[in-house]
PDB file of C-alpha atoms and ligand atoms in Angstrom:
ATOM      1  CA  UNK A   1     -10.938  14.898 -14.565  1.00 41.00           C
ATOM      2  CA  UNK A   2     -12.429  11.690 -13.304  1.00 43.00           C
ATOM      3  CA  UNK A   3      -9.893   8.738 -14.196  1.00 42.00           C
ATOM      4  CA  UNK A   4     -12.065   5.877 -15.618  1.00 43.00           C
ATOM      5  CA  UNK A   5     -10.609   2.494 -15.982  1.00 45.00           C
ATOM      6  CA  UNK A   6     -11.450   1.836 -19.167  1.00 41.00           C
ATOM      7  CA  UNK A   7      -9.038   4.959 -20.237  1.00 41.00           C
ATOM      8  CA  UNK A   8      -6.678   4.121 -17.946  1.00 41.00           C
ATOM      9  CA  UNK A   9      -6.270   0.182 -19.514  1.00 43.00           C
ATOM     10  CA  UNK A  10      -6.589   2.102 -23.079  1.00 41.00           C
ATOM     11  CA  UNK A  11      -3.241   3.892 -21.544  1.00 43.00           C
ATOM     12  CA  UNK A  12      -1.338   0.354 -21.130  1.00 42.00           C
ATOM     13  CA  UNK A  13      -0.701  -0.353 -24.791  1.00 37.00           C
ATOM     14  CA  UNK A  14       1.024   3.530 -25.344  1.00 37.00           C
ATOM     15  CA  UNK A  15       4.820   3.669 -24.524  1.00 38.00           C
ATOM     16  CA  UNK A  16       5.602   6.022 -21.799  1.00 41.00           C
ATOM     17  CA  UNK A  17       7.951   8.990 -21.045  1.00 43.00           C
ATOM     18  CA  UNK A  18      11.036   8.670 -19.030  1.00 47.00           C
ATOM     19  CA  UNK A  19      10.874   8.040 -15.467  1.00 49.00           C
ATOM     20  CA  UNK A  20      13.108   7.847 -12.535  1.00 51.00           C
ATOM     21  CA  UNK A  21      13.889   4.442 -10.781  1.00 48.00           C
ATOM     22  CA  UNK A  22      14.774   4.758  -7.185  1.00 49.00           C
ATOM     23  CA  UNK A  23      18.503   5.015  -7.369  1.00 49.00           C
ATOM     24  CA  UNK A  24      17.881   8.320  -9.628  1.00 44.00           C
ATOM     25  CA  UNK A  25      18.461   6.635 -12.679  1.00 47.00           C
ATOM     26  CA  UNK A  26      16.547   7.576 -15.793  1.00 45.00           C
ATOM     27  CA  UNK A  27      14.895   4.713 -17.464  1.00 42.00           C
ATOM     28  CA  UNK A  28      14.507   6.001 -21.225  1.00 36.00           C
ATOM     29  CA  UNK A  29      13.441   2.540 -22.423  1.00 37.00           C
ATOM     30  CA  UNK A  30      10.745   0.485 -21.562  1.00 34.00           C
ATOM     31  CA  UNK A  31      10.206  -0.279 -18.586  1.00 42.00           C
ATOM     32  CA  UNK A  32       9.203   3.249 -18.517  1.00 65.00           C
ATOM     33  CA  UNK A  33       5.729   2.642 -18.108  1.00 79.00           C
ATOM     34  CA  UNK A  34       4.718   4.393 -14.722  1.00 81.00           C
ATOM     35  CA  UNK A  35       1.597   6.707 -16.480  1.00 83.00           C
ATOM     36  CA  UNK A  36      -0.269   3.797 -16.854  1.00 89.00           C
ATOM     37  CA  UNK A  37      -0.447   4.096 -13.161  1.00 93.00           C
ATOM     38  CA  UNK A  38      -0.758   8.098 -12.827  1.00 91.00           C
ATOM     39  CA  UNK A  39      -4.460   7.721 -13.534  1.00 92.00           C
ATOM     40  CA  UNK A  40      -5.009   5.818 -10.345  1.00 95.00           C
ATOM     41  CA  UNK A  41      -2.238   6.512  -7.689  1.00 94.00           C
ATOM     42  CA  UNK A  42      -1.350   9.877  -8.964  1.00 92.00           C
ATOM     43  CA  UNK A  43       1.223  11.311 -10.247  1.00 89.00           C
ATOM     44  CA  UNK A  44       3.612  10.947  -7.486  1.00 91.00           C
ATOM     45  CA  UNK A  45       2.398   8.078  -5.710  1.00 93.00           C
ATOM     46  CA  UNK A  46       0.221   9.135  -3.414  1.00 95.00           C
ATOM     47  CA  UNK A  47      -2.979   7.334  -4.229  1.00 96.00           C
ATOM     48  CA  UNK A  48      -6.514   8.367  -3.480  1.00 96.00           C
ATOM     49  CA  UNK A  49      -7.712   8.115  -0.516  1.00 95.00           C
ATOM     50  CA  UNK A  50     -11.340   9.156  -1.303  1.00 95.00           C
ATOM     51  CA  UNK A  51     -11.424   6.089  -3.788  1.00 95.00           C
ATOM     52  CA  UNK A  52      -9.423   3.591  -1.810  1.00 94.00           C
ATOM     53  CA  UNK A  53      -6.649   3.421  -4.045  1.00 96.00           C
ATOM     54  CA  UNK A  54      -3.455   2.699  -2.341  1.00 97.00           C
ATOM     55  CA  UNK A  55      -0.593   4.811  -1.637  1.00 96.00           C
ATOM     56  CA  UNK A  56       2.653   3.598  -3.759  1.00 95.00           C
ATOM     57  CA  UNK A  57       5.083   6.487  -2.495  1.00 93.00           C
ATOM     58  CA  UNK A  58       8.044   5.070   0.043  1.00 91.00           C
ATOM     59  CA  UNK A  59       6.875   1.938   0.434  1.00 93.00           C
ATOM     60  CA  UNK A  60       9.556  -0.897   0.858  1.00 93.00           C
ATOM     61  CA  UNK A  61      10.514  -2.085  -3.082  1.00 93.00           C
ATOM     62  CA  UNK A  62      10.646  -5.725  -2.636  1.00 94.00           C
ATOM     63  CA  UNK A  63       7.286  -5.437  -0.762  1.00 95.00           C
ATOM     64  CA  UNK A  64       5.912  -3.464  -4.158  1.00 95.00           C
ATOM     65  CA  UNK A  65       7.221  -6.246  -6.278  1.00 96.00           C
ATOM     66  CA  UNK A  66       5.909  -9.360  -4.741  1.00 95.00           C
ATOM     67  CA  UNK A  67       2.091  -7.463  -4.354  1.00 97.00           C
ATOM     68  CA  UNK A  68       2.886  -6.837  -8.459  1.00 97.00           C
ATOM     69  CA  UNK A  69       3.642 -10.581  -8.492  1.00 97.00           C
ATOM     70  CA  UNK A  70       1.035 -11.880  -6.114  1.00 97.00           C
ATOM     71  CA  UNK A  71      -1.652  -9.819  -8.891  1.00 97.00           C
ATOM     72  CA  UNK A  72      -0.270 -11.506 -11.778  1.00 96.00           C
ATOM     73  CA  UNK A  73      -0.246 -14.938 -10.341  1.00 95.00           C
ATOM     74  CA  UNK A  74      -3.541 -14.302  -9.155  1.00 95.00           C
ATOM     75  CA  UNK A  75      -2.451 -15.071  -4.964  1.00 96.00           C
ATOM     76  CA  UNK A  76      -3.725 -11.475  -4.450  1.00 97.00           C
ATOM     77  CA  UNK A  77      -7.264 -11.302  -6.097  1.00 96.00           C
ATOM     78  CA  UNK A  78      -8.062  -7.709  -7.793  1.00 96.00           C
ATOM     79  CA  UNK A  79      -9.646  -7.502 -11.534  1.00 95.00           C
ATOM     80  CA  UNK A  80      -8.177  -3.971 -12.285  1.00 95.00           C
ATOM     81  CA  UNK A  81      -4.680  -4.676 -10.876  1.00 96.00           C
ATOM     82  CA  UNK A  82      -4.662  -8.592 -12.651  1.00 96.00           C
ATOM     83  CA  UNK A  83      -5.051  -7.182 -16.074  1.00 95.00           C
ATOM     84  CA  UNK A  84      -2.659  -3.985 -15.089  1.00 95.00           C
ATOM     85  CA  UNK A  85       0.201  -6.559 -13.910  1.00 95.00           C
ATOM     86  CA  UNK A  86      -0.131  -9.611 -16.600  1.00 94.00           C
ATOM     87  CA  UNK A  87       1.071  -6.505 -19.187  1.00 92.00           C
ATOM     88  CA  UNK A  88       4.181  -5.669 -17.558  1.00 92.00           C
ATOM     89  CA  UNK A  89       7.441  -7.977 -17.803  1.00 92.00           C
ATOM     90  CA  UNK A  90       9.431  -9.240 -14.639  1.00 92.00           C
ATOM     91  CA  UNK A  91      11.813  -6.177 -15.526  1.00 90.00           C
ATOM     92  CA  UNK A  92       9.157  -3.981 -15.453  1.00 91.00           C
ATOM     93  CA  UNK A  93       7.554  -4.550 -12.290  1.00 93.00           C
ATOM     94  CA  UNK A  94      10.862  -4.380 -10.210  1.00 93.00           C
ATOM     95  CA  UNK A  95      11.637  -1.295 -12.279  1.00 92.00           C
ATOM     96  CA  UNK A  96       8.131   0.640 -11.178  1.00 94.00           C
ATOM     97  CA  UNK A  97       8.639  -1.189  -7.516  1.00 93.00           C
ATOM     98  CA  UNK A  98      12.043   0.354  -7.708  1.00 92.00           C
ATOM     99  CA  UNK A  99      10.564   3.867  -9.097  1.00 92.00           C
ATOM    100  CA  UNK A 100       7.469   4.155  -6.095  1.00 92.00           C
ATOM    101  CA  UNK A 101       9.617   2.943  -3.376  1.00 91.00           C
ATOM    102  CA  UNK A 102      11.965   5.969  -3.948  1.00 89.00           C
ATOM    103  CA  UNK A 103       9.262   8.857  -4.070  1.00 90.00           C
ATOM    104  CA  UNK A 104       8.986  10.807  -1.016  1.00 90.00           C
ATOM    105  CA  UNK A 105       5.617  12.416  -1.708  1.00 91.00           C
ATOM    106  CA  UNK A 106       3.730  14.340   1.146  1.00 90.00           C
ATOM    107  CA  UNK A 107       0.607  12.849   2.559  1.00 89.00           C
ATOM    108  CA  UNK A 108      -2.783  13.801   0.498  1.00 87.00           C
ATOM    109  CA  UNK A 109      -5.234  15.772   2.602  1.00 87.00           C
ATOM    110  CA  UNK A 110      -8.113  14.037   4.038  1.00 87.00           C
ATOM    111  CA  UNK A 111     -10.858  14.669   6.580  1.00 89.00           C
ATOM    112  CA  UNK A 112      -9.357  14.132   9.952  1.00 88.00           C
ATOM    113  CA  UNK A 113     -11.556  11.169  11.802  1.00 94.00           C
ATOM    114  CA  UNK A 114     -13.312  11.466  15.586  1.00 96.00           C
ATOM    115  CA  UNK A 115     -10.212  11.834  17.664  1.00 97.00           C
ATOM    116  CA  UNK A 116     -12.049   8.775  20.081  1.00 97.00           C
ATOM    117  CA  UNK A 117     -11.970   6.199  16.805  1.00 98.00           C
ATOM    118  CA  UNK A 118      -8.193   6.940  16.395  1.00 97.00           C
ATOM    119  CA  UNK A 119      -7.821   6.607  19.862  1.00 97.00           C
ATOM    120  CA  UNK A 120      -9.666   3.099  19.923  1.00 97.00           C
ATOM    121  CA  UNK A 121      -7.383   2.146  16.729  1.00 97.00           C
ATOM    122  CA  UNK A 122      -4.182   3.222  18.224  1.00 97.00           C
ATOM    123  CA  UNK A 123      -4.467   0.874  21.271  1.00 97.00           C
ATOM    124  CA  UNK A 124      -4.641  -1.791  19.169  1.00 97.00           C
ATOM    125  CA  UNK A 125      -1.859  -1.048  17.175  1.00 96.00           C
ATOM    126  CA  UNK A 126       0.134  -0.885  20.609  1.00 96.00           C
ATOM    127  CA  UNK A 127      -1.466  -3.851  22.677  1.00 96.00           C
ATOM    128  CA  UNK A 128      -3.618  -5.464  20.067  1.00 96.00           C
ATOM    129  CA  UNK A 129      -6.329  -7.669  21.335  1.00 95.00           C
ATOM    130  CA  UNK A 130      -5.201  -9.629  24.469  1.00 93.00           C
ATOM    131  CA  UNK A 131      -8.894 -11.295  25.398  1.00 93.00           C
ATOM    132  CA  UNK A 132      -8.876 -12.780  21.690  1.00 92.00           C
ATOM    133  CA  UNK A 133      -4.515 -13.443  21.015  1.00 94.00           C
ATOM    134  CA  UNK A 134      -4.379 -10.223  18.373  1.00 96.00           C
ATOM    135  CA  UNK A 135      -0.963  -9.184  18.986  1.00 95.00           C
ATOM    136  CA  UNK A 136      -0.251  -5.522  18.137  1.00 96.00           C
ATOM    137  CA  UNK A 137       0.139  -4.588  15.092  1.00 96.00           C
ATOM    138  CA  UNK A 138       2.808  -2.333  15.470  1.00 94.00           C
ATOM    139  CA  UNK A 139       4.945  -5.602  16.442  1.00 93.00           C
ATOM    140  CA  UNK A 140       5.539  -6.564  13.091  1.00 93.00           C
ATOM    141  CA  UNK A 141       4.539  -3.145  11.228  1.00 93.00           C
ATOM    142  CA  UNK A 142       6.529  -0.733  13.660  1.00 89.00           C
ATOM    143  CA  UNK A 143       5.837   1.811  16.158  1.00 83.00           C
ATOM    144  CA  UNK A 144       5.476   4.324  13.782  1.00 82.00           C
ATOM    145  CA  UNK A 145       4.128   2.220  11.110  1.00 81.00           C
ATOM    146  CA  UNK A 146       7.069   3.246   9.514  1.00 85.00           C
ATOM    147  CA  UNK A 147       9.711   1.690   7.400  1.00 68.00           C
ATOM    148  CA  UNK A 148       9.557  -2.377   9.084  1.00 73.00           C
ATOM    149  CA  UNK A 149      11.910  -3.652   6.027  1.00 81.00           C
ATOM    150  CA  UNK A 150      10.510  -5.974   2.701  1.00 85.00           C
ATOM    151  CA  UNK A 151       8.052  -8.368   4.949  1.00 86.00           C
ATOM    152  CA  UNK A 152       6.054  -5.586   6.981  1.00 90.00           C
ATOM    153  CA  UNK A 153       4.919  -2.779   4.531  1.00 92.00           C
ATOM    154  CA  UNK A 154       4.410   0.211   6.162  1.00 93.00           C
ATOM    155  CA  UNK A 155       1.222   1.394   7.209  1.00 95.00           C
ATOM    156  CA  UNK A 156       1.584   5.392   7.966  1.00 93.00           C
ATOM    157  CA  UNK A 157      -0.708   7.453   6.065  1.00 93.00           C
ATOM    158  CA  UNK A 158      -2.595   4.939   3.855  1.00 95.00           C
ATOM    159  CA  UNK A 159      -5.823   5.769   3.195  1.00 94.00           C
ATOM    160  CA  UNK A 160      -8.035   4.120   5.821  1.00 97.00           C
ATOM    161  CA  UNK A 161     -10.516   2.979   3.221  1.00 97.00           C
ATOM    162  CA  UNK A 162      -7.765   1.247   1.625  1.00 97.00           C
ATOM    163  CA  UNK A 163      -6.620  -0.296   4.849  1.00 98.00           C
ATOM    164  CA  UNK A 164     -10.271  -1.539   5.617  1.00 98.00           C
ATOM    165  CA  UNK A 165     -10.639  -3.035   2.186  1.00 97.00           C
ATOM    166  CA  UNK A 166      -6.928  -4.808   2.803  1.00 97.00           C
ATOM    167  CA  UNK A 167      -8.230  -6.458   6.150  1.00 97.00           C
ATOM    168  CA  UNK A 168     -11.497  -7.425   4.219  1.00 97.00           C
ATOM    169  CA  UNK A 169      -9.535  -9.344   1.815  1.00 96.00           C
ATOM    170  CA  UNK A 170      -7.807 -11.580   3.807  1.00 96.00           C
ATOM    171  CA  UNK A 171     -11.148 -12.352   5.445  1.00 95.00           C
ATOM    172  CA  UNK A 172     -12.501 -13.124   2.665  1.00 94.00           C
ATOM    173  CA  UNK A 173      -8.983 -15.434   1.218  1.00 93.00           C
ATOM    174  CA  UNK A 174      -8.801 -13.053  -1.648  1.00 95.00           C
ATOM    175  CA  UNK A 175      -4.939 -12.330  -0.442  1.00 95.00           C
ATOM    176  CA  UNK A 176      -2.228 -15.403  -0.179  1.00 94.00           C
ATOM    177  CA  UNK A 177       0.569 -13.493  -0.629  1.00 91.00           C
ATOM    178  CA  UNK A 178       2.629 -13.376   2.006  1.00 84.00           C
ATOM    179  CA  UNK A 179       3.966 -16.551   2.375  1.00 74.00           C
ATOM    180  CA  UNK A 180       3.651 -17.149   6.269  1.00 85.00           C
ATOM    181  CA  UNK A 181      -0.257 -16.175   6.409  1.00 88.00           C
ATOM    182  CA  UNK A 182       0.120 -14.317   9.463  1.00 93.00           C
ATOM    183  CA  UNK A 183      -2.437 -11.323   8.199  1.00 95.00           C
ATOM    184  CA  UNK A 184      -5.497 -13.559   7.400  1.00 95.00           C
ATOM    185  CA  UNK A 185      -4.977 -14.555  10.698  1.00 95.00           C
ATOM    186  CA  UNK A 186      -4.625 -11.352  12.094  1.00 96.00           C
ATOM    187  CA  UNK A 187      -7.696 -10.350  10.154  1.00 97.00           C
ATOM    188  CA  UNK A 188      -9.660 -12.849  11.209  1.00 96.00           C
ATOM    189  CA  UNK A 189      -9.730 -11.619  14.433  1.00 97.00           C
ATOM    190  CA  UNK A 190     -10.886  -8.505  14.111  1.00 97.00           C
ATOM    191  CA  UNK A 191     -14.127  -7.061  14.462  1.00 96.00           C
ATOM    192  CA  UNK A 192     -15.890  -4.411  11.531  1.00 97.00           C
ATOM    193  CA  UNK A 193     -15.506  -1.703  14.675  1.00 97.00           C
ATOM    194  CA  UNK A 194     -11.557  -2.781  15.168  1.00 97.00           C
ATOM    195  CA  UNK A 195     -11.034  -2.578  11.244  1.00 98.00           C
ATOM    196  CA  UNK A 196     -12.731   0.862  11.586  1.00 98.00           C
ATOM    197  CA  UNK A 197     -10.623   1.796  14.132  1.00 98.00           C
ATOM    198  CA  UNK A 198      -7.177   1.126  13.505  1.00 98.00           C
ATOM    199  CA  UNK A 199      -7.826   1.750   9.401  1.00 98.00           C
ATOM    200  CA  UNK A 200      -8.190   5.419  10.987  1.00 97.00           C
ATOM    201  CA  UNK A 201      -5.686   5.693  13.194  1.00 96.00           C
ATOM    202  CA  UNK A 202      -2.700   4.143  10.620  1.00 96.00           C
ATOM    203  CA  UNK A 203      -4.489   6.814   8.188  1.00 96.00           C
ATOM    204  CA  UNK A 204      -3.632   9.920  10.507  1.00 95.00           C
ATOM    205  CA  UNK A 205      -0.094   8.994  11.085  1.00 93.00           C
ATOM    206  CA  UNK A 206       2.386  11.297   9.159  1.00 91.00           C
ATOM    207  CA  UNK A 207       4.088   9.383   6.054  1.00 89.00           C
ATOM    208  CA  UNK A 208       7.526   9.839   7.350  1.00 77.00           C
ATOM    209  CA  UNK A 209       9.389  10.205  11.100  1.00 63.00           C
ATOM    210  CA  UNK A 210       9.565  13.630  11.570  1.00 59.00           C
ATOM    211  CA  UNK A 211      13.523  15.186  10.991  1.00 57.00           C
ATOM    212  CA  UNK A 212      15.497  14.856  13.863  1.00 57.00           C
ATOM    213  CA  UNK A 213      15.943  18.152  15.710  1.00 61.00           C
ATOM    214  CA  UNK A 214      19.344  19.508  16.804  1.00 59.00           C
ATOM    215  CA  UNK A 215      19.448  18.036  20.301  1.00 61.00           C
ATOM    216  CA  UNK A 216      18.259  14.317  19.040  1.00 53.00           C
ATOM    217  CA  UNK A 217      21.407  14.168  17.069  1.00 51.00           C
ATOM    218  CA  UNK A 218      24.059  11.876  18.350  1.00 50.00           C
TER     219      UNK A 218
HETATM  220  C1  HEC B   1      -7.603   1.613 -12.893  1.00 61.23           C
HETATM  221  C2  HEC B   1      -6.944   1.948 -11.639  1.00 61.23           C
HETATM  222  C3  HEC B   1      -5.517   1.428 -11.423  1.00 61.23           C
HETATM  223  C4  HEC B   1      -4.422   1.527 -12.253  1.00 61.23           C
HETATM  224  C5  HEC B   1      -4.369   2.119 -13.670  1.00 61.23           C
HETATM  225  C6  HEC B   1      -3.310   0.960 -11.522  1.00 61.23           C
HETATM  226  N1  HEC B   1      -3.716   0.533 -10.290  1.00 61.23           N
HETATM  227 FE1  HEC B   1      -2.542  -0.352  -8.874  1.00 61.23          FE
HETATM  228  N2  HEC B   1      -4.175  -0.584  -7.663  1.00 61.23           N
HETATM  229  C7  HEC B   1      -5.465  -0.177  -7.962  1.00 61.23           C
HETATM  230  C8  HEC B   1      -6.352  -0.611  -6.908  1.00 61.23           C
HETATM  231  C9  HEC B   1      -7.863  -0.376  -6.849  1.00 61.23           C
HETATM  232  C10 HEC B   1      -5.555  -1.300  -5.950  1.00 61.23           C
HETATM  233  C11 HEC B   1      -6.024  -1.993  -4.666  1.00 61.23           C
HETATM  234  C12 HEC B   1      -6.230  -3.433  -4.990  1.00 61.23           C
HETATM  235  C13 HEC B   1      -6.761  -4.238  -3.823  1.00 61.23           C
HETATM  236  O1  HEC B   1      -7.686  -3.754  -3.172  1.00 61.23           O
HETATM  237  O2  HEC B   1      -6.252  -5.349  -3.602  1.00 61.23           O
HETATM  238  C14 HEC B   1      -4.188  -1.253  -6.459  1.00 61.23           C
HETATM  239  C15 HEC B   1      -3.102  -1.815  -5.795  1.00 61.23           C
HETATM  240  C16 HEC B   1      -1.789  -1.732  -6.236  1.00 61.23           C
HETATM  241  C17 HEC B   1      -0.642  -2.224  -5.502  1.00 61.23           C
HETATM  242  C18 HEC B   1      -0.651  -2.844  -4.116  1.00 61.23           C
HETATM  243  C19 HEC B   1      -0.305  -1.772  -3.100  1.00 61.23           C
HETATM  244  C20 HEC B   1      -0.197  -2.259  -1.681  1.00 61.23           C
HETATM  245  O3  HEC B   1      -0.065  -1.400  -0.790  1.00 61.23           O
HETATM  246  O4  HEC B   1      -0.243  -3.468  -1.437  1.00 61.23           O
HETATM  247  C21 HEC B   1       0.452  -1.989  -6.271  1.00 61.23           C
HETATM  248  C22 HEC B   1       1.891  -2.331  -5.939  1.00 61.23           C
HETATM  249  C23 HEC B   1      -0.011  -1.330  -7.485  1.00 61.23           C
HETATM  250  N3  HEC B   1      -1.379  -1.194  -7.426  1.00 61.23           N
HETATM  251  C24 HEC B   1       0.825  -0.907  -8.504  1.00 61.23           C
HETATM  252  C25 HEC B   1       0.377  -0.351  -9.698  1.00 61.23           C
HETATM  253  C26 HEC B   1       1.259  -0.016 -10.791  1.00 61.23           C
HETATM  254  C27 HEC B   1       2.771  -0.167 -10.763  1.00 61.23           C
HETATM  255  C28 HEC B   1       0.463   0.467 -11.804  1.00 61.23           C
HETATM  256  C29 HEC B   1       0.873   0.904 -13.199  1.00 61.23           C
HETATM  257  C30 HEC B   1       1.661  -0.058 -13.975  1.00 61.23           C
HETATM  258  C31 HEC B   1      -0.919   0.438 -11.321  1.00 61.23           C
HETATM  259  N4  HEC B   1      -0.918  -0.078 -10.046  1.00 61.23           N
HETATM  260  C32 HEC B   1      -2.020   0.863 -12.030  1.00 61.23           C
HETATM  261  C33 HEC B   1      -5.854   0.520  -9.089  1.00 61.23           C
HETATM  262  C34 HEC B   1      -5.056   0.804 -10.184  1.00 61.23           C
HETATM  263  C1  HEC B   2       2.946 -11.167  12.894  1.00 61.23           C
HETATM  264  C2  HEC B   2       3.235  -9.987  12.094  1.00 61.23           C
HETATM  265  C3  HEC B   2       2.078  -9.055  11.752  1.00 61.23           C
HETATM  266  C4  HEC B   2       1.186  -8.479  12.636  1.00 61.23           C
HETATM  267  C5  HEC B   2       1.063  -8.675  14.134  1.00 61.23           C
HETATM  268  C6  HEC B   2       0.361  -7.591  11.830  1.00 61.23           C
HETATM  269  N1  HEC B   2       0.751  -7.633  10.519  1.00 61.23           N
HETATM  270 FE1  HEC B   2      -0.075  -6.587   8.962  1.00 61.23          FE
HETATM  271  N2  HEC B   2       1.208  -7.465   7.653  1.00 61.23           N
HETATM  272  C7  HEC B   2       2.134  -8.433   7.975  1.00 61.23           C
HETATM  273  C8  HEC B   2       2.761  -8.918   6.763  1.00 61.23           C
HETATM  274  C9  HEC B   2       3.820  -9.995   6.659  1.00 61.23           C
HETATM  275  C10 HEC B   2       2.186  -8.174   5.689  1.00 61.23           C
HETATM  276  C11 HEC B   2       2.508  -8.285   4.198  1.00 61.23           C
HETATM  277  C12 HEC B   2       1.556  -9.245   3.562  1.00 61.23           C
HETATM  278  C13 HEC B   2       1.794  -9.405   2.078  1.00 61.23           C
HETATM  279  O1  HEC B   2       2.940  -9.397   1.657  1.00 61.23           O
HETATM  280  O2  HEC B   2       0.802  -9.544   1.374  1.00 61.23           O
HETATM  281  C14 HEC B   2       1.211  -7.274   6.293  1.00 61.23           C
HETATM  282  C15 HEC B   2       0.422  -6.399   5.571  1.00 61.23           C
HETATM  283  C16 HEC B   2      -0.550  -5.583   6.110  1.00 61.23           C
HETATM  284  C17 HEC B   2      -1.393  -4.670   5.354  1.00 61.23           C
HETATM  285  C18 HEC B   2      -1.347  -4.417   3.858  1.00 61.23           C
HETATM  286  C19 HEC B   2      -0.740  -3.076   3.540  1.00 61.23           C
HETATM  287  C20 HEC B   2      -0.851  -2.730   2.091  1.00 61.23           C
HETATM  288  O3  HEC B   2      -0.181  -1.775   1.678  1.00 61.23           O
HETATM  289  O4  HEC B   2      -1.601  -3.390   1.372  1.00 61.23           O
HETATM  290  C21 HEC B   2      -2.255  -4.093   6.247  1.00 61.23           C
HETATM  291  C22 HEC B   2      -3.342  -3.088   5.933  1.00 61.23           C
HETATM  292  C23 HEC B   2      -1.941  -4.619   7.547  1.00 61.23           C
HETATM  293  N3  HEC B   2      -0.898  -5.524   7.447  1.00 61.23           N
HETATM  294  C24 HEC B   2      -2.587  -4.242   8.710  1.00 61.23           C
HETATM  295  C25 HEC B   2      -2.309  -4.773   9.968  1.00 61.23           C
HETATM  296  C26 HEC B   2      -3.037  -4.407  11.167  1.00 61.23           C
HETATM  297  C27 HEC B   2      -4.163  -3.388  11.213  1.00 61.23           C
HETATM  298  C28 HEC B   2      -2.515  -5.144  12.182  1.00 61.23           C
HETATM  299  C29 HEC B   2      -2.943  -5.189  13.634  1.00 61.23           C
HETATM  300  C30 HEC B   2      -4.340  -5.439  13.901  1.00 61.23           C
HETATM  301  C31 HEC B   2      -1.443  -5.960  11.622  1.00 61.23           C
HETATM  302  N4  HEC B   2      -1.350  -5.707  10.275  1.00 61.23           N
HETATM  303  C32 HEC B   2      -0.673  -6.846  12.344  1.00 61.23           C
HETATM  304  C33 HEC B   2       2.452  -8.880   9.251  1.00 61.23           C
HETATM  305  C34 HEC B   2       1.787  -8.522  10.422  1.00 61.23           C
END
């Protein structure tokens, strides 16, 4: 079944089942309220990358909250996620932060990109930009674009449409979160072919560092 919004918003006025926070807890009261979300991000998280709907599962919980914030206050601009957020109480949001940050939910499939476009996209994520002052991204977001703590959200395995439409935003001012600035900046710098390019390559990266094997253990 297609998810439409308009069933998805009817879903934000029914109370919910149970669900999990992220220290395993059962919430069997309201805030239970994540299948308002299911329709969109899925049921564990995961998102759809097809649609450009962002990933939820492991990302950092304090990161979650303040994007759940920055909607309601309207310093991230998105129609769907504005009336989504303004419903849910202060509890609620760190609750479902809480809940997503916790889920460990295997990457989606998606059509693998031209290996030369990751290529292109993973030298900037290493070196950046030098000729126009882009610093790397993986300075702040992490080698892996894994797991950079509360400021730096990870970037591994969100969709690349999602990641395009991110940069877009702070082009266009439609995201003041983040209370430095430093991405609108970044964005600003890059080119449509960049934002192509490193969308992809953050895209193929696997969602979590691989287990360590035997002889990496201390
Ligand atoms: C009708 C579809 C829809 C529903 C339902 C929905 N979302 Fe979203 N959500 C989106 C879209 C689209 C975006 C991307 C917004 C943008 O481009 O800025 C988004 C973005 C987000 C983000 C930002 C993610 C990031 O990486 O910065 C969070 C957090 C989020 N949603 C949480 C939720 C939660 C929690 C619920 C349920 C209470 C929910 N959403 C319900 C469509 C939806
Ligand atoms: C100086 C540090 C810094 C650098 C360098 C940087 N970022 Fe970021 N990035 C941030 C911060 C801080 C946020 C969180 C912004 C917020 O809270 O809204 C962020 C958020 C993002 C997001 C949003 C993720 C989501 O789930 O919505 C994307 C996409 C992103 N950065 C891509 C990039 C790319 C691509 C580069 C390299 C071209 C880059 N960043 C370089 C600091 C940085």
């Amino acid at each position: 079944m297609r998810p439409v919004i308009g069933g998805a918003l009817l879903l934000l006025g029914v109370s919910s089942l149970p669900v999990l926070a992220g220290n395993g807890e059962v919430i069997t009261k309201p805030p239970g309220r994540a299948t308002t979300c299911t329709p969109c991000h899925g049921r564990n998280g995961e998102g759809q990358p097809a649609r450009g709907i962002p990933r939820l599962a492991g990302l950092n919980a304090e990161y979650l909250e303040r994007q759940l914030d920055g909607f309601n206050n309207g310093a991230r601009k998105n129609r769907v996620m504005l009336m989504i957020a303004s419903d849910l109480s202060n509890d609620e949001r760190k609750a479902l932060a809480n809940y997503y940050a916790g889920m460990t939910t295997p990457k989606p499939e998606t059509a693998p990109a031209d290996q030369a476009v990751i290529a292109a996209g993973a030298k900037i994520a290493a070196t950046g930009d030098p000729s126009n002052d882009l610093p790397g991204c993986g300075q702040c977001h992490g080698a892996a674009g894994l797991d950079a703590g509360a400021n730096f959200p990870r970037l591994a395995g969100q969709s690349a449409l999602y990641i395009e439409k991110a940069l877009r935003s702070w082009k266009a001012g439609d995201r003041k979160v983040d209370p430095m600035g430093v991405m609108a900046n970044v964005a600003n710098k890059l080119t449509d072919d960049q934002i192509k390019s490193v969308a992809a390559y953050y895209e193929s990266l696997p969602v979590a560092a691989p287990a360590p094997t035997p002889e990496s253990r201390p």
